[in-house]
PDB file of C-alpha atoms in Angstrom:
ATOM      1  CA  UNK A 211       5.362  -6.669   3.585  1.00  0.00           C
ATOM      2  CA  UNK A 212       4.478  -5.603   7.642  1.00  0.00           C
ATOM      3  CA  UNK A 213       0.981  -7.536   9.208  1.00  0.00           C
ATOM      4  CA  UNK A 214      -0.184  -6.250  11.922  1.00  0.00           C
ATOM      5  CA  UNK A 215      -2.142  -9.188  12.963  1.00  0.00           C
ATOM      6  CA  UNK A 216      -4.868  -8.638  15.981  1.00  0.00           C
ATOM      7  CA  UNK A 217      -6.464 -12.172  17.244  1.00  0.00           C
ATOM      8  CA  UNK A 218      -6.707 -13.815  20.430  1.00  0.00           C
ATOM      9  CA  UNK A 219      -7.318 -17.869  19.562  1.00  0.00           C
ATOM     10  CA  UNK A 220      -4.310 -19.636  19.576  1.00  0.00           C
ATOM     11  CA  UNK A 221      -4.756 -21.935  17.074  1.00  0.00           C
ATOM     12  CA  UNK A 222      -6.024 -19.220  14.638  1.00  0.00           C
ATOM     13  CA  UNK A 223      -2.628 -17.227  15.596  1.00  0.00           C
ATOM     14  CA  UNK A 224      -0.600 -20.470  15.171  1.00  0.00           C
ATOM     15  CA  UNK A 225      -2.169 -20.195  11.401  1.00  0.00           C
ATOM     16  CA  UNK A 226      -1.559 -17.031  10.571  1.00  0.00           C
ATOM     17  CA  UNK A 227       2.393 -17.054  11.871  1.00  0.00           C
ATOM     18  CA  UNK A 228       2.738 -19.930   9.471  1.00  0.00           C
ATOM     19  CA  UNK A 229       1.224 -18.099   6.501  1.00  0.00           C
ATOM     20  CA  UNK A 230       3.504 -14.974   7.428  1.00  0.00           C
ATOM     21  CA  UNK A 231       6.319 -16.744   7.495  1.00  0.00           C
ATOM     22  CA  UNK A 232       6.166 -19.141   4.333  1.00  0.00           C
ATOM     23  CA  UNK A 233       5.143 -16.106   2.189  1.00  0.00           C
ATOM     24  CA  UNK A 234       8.027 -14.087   3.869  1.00  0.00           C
ATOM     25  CA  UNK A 235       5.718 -11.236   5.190  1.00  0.00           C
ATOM     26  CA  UNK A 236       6.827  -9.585   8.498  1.00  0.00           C
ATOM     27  CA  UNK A 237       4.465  -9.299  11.189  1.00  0.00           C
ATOM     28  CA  UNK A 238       3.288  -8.395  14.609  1.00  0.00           C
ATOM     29  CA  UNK A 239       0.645 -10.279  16.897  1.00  0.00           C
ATOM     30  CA  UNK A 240      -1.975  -8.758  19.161  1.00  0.00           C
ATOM     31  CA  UNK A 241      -3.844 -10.874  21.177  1.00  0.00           C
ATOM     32  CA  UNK A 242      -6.440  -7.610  21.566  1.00  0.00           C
ATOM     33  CA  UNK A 243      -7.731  -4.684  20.426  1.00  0.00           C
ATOM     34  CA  UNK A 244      -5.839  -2.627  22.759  1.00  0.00           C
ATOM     35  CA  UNK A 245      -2.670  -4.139  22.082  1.00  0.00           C
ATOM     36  CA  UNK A 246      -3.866  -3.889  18.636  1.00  0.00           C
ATOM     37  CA  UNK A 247      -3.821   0.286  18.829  1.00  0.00           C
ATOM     38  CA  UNK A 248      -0.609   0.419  21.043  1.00  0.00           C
ATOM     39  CA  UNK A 249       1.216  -1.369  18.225  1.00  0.00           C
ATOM     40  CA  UNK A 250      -0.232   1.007  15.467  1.00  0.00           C
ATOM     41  CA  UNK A 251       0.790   3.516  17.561  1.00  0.00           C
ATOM     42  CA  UNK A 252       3.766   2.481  18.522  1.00  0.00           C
ATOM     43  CA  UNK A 253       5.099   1.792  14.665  1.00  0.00           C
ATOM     44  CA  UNK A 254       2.908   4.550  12.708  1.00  0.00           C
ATOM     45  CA  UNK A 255       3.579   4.350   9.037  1.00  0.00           C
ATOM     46  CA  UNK A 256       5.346   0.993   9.230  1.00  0.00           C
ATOM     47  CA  UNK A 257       2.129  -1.671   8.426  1.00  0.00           C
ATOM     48  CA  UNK A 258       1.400  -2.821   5.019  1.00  0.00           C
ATOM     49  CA  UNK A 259      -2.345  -4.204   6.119  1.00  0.00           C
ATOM     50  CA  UNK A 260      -3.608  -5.354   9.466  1.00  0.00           C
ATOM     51  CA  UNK A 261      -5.788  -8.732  10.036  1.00  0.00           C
ATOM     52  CA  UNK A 262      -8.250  -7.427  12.785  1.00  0.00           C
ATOM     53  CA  UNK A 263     -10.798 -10.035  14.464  1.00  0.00           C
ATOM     54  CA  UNK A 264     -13.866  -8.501  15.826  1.00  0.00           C
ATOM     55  CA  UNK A 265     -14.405 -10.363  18.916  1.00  0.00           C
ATOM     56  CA  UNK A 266     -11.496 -10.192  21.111  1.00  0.00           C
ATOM     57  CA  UNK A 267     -11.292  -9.606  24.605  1.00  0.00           C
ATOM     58  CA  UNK A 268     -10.658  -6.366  26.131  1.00  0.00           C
ATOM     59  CA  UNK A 269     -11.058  -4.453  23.306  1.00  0.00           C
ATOM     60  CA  UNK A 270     -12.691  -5.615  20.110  1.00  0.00           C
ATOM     61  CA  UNK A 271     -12.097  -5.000  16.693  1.00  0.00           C
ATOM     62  CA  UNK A 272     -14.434  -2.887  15.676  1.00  0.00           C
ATOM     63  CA  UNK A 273     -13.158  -0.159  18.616  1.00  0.00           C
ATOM     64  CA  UNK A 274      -9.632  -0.629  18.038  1.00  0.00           C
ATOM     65  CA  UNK A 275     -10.018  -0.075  14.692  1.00  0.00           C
ATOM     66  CA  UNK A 276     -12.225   3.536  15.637  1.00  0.00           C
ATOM     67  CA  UNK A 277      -8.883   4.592  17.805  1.00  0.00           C
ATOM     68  CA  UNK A 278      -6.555   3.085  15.022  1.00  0.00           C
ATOM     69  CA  UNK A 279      -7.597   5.375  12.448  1.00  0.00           C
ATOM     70  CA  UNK A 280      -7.478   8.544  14.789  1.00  0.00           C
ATOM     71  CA  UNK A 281      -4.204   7.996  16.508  1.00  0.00           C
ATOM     72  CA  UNK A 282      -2.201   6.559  13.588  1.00  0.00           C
ATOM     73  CA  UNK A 283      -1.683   7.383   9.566  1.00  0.00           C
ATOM     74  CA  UNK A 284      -3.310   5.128   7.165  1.00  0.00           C
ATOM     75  CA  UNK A 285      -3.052   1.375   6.308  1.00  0.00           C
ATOM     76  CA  UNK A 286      -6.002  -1.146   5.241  1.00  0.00           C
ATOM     77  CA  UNK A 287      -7.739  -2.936   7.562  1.00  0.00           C
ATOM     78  CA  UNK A 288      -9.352  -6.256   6.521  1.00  0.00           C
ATOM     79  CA  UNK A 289     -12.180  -7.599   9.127  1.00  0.00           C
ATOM     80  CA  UNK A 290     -12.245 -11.386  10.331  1.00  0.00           C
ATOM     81  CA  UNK A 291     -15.141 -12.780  11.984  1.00  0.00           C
ATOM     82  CA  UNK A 292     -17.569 -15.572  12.274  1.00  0.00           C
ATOM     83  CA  UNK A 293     -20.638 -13.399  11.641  1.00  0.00           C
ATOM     84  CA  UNK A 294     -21.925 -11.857   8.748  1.00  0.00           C
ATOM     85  CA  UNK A 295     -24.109  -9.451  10.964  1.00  0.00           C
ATOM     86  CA  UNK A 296     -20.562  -7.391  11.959  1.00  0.00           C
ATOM     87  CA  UNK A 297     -20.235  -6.525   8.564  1.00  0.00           C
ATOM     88  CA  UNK A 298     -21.446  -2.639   8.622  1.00  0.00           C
ATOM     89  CA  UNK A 299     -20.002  -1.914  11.662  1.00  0.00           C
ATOM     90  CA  UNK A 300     -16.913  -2.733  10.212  1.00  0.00           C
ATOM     91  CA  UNK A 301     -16.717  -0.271   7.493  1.00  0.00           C
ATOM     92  CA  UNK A 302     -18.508   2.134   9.519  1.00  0.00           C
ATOM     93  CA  UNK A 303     -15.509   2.097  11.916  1.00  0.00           C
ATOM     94  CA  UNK A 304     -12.993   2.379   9.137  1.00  0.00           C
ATOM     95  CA  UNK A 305     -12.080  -0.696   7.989  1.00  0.00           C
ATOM     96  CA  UNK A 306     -11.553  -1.656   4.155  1.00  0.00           C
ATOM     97  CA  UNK A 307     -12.639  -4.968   3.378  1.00  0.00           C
ATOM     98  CA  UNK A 308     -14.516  -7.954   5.182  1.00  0.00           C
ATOM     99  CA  UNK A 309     -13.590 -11.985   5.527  1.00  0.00           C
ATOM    100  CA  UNK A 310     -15.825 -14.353   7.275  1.00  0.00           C
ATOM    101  CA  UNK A 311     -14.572 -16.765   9.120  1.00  0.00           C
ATOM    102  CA  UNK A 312     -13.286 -19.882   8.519  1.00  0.00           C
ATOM    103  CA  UNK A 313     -11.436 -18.240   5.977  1.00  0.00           C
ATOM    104  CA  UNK A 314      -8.673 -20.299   3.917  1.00  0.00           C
ATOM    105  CA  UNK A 315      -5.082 -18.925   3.533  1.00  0.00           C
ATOM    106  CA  UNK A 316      -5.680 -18.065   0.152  1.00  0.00           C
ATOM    107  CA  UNK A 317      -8.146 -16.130   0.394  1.00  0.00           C
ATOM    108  CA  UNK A 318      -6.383 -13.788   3.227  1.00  0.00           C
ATOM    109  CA  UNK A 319      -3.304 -13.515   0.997  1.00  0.00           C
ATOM    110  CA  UNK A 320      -5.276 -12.612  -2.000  1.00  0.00           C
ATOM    111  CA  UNK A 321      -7.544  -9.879   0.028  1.00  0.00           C
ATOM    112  CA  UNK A 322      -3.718  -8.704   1.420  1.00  0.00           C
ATOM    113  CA  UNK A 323      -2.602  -8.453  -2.001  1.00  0.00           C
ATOM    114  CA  UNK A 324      -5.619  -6.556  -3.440  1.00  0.00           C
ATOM    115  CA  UNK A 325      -5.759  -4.069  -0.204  1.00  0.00           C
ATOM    116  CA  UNK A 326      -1.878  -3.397   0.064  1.00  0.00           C
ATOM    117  CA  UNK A 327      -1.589  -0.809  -2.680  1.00  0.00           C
ATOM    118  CA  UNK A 328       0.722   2.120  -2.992  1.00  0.00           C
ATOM    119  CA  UNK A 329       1.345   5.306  -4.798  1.00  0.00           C
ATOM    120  CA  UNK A 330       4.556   5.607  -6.618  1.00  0.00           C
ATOM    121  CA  UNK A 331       7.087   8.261  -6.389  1.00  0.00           C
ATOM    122  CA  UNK A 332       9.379   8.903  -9.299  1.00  0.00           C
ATOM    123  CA  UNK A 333      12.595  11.178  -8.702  1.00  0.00           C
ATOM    124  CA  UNK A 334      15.366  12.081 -11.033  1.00  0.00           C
ATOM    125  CA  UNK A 335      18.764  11.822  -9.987  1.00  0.00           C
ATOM    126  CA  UNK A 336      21.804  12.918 -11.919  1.00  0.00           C
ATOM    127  CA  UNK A 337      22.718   8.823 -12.104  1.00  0.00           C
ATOM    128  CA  UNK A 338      18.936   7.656 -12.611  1.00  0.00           C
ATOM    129  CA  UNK A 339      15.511   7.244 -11.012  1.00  0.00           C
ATOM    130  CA  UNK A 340      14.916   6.276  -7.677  1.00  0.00           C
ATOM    131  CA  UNK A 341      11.064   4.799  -7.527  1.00  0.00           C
ATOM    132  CA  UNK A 342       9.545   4.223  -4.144  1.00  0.00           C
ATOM    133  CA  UNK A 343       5.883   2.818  -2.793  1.00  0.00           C
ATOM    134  CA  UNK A 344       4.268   5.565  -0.865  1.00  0.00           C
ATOM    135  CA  UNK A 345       0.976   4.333   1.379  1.00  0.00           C
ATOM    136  CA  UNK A 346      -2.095   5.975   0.346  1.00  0.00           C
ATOM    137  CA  UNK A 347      -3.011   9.290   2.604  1.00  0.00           C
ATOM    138  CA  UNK A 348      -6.832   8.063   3.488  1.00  0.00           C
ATOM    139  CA  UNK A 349      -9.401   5.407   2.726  1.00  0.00           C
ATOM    140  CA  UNK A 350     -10.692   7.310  -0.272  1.00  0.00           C
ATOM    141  CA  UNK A 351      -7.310   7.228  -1.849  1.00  0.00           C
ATOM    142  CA  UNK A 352      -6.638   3.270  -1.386  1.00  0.00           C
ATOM    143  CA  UNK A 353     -10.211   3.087  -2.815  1.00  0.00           C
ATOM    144  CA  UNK A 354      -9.107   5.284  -5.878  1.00  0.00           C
ATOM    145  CA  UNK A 355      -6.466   2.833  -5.923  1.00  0.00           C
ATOM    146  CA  UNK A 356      -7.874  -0.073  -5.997  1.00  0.00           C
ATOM    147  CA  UNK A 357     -10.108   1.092  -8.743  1.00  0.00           C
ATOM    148  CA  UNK A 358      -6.867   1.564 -10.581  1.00  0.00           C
ATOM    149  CA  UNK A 359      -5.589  -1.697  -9.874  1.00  0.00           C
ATOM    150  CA  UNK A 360      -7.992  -3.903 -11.277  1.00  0.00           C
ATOM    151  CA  UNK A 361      -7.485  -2.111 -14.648  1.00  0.00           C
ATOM    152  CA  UNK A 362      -3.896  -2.702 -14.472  1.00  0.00           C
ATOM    153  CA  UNK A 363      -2.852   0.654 -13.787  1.00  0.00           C
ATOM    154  CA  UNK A 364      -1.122   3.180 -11.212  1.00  0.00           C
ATOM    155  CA  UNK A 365      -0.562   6.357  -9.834  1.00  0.00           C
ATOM    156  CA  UNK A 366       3.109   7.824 -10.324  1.00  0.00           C
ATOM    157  CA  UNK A 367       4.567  11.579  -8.290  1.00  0.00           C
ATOM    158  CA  UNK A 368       6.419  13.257  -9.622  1.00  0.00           C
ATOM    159  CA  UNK A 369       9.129  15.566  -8.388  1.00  0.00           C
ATOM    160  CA  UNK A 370       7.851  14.621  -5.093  1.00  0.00           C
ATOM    161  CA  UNK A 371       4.750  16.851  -5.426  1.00  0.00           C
ATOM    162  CA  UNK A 372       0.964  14.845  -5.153  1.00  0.00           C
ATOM    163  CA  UNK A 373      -0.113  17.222  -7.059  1.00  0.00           C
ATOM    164  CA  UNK A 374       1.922  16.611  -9.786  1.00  0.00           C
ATOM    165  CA  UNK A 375       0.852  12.630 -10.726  1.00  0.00           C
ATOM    166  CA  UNK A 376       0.146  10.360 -13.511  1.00  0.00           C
ATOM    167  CA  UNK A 377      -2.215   7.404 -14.302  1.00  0.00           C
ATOM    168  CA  UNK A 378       0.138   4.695 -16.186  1.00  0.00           C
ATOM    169  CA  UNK A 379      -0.071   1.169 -16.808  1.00  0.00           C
ATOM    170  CA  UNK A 380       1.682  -0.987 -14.333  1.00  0.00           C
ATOM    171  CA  UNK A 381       4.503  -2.207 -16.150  1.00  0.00           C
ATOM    172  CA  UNK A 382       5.317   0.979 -16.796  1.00  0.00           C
ATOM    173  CA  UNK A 383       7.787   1.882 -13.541  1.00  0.00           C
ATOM    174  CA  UNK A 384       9.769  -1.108 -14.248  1.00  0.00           C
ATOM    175  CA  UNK A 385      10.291  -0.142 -17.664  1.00  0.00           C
ATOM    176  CA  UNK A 386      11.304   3.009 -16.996  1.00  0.00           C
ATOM    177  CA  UNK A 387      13.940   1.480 -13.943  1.00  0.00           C
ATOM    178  CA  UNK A 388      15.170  -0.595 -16.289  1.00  0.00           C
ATOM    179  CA  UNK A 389      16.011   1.733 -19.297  1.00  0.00           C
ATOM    180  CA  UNK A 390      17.711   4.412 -17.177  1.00  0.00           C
ATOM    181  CA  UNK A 391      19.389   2.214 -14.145  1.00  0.00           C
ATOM    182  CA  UNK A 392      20.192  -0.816 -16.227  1.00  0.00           C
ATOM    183  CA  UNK A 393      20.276   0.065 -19.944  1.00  0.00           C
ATOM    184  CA  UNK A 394      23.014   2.970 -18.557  1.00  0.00           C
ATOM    185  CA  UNK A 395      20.561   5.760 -20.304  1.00  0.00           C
ATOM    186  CA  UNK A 396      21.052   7.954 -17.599  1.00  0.00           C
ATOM    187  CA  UNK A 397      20.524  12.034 -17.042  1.00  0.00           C
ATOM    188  CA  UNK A 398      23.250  14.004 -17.206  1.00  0.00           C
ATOM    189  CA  UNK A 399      24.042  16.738 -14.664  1.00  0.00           C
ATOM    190  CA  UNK A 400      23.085  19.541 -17.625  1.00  0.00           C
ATOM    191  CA  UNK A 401      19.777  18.370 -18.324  1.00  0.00           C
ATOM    192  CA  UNK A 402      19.187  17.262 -14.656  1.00  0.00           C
ATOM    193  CA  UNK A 403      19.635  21.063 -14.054  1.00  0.00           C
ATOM    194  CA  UNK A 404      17.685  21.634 -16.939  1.00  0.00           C
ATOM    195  CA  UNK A 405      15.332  19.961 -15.480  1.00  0.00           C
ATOM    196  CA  UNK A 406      14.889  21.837 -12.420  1.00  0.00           C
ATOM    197  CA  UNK A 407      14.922  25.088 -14.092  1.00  0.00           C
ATOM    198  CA  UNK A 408      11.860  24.287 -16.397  1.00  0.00           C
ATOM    199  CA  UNK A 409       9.664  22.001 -14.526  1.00  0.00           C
ATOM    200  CA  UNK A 410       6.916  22.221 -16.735  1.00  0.00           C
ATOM    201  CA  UNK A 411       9.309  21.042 -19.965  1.00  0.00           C
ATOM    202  CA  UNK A 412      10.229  18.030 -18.065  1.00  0.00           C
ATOM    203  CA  UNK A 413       6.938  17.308 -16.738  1.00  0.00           C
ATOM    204  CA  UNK A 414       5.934  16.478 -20.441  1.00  0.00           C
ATOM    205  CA  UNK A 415       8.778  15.091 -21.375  1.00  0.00           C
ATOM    206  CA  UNK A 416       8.194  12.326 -18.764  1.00  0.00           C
ATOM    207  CA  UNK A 417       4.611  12.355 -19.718  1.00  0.00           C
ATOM    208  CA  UNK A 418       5.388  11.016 -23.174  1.00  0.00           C
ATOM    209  CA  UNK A 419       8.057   9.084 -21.525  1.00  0.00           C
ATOM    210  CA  UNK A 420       6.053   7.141 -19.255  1.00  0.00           C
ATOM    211  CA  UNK A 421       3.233   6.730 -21.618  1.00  0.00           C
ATOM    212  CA  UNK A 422       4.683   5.200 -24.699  1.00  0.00           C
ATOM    213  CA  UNK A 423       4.898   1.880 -23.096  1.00  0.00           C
ATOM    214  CA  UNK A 424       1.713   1.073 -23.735  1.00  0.00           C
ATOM    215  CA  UNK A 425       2.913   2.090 -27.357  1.00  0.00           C
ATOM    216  CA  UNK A 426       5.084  -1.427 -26.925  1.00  0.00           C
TER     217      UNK A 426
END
């Protein structure tokens, strides 16, 4: 996991490097909003969420969170401040989700958790499946998401094509790792031909594939 962390009290930063670092998460610190954007800028595509503080100097949150979403791809934004009245202008600038502040540990990790979500991308190999986490395109996507997440389920590509996807339950892309890269069920080169020759064949065949977990 990759925090882009944007805060300029000490003491608050001395917090949040210790949470970082005892969960294992990876992180960068801005002391500012413009150091803020230079850093999503800088590493576009790499952040899994960003802690952004409203009043800092130079540059507050709210602003660097306007430039953040037109100079660099997506990733969720979660708001920290000591007032309750910044809470529209948040979301009106783009940002996902709001924390006031004092705000315990827990509570950032679990709002990190609940924002960080992916889409999944399923590819056949002739020796397997390689599954990767792909970071939602937009807001409205994450949102979609979300949505999905709370009913225990996610969004799976296939063939690398978005508009080729599936809603599954959760569990399902680690059952589906597991049978064909650890059970030793693997494609063959014939059928992984096959495969590319009839797209539409496969495309159910993985449908019923994926789906009869929830048969288990």
């Amino acid at each position: 996991m990759n925090i882009l962390i944007a805060e300029d009290n000490l003491t608050i930063q001395m917090i949040n490097r210790e949470v970082m670092r005892k969960h294992g998460f990876r992180y960068d610190m801005a002391s500012n909003g413009r150091e803020a954007v230079e850093y999503a800028v800088k590493n576009n595509g790499k952040y899994d969420c960003c802690l952004m503080d409203v009043n800092m100097p130079e540059m507050d949150g709210i602003e660097a969170t306007k430039l953040i979403r037109k100079m660099s791809s997506y990733f969720p934004i979660l708001a920290l401040t000591a007032s309750a009245s910044h809470k529209k202008a948040c979301f009106d600038a783009g940002m996902d989700d709001f924390a006031q502040k004092p705000c315990l540990p827990n509570e950032i990790l679990a709002k990190i958790k609940k924002l960080s979500v992916k889409v999944y991308r399923l590819v056949a190999r002739t020796s397997g499946f390689d599954v990767t986490e792909v970071m939602p395109a937009d807001r409205q996507q994450a949102e979609e998401l979300r949505d999905l997440s709370n009913r225990n389920l996610c969004k799976v590509i296939l063939f690398e094509n978005p508009n080729r996807a599936l809603i599954v339950h959760k569990n399902t892309i680690n059952k589906i790792s597991y049978d064909y890269n650890v059970k030793g069920q693997l494609l063959t080169e014939e059928n992984y031909t096959e495969m590319l020759a009839n797209e539409d064949k496969e495309l159910n065949t993985y449908r019923e594939l994926l789906l009869k977990s929830f048969d288990e």
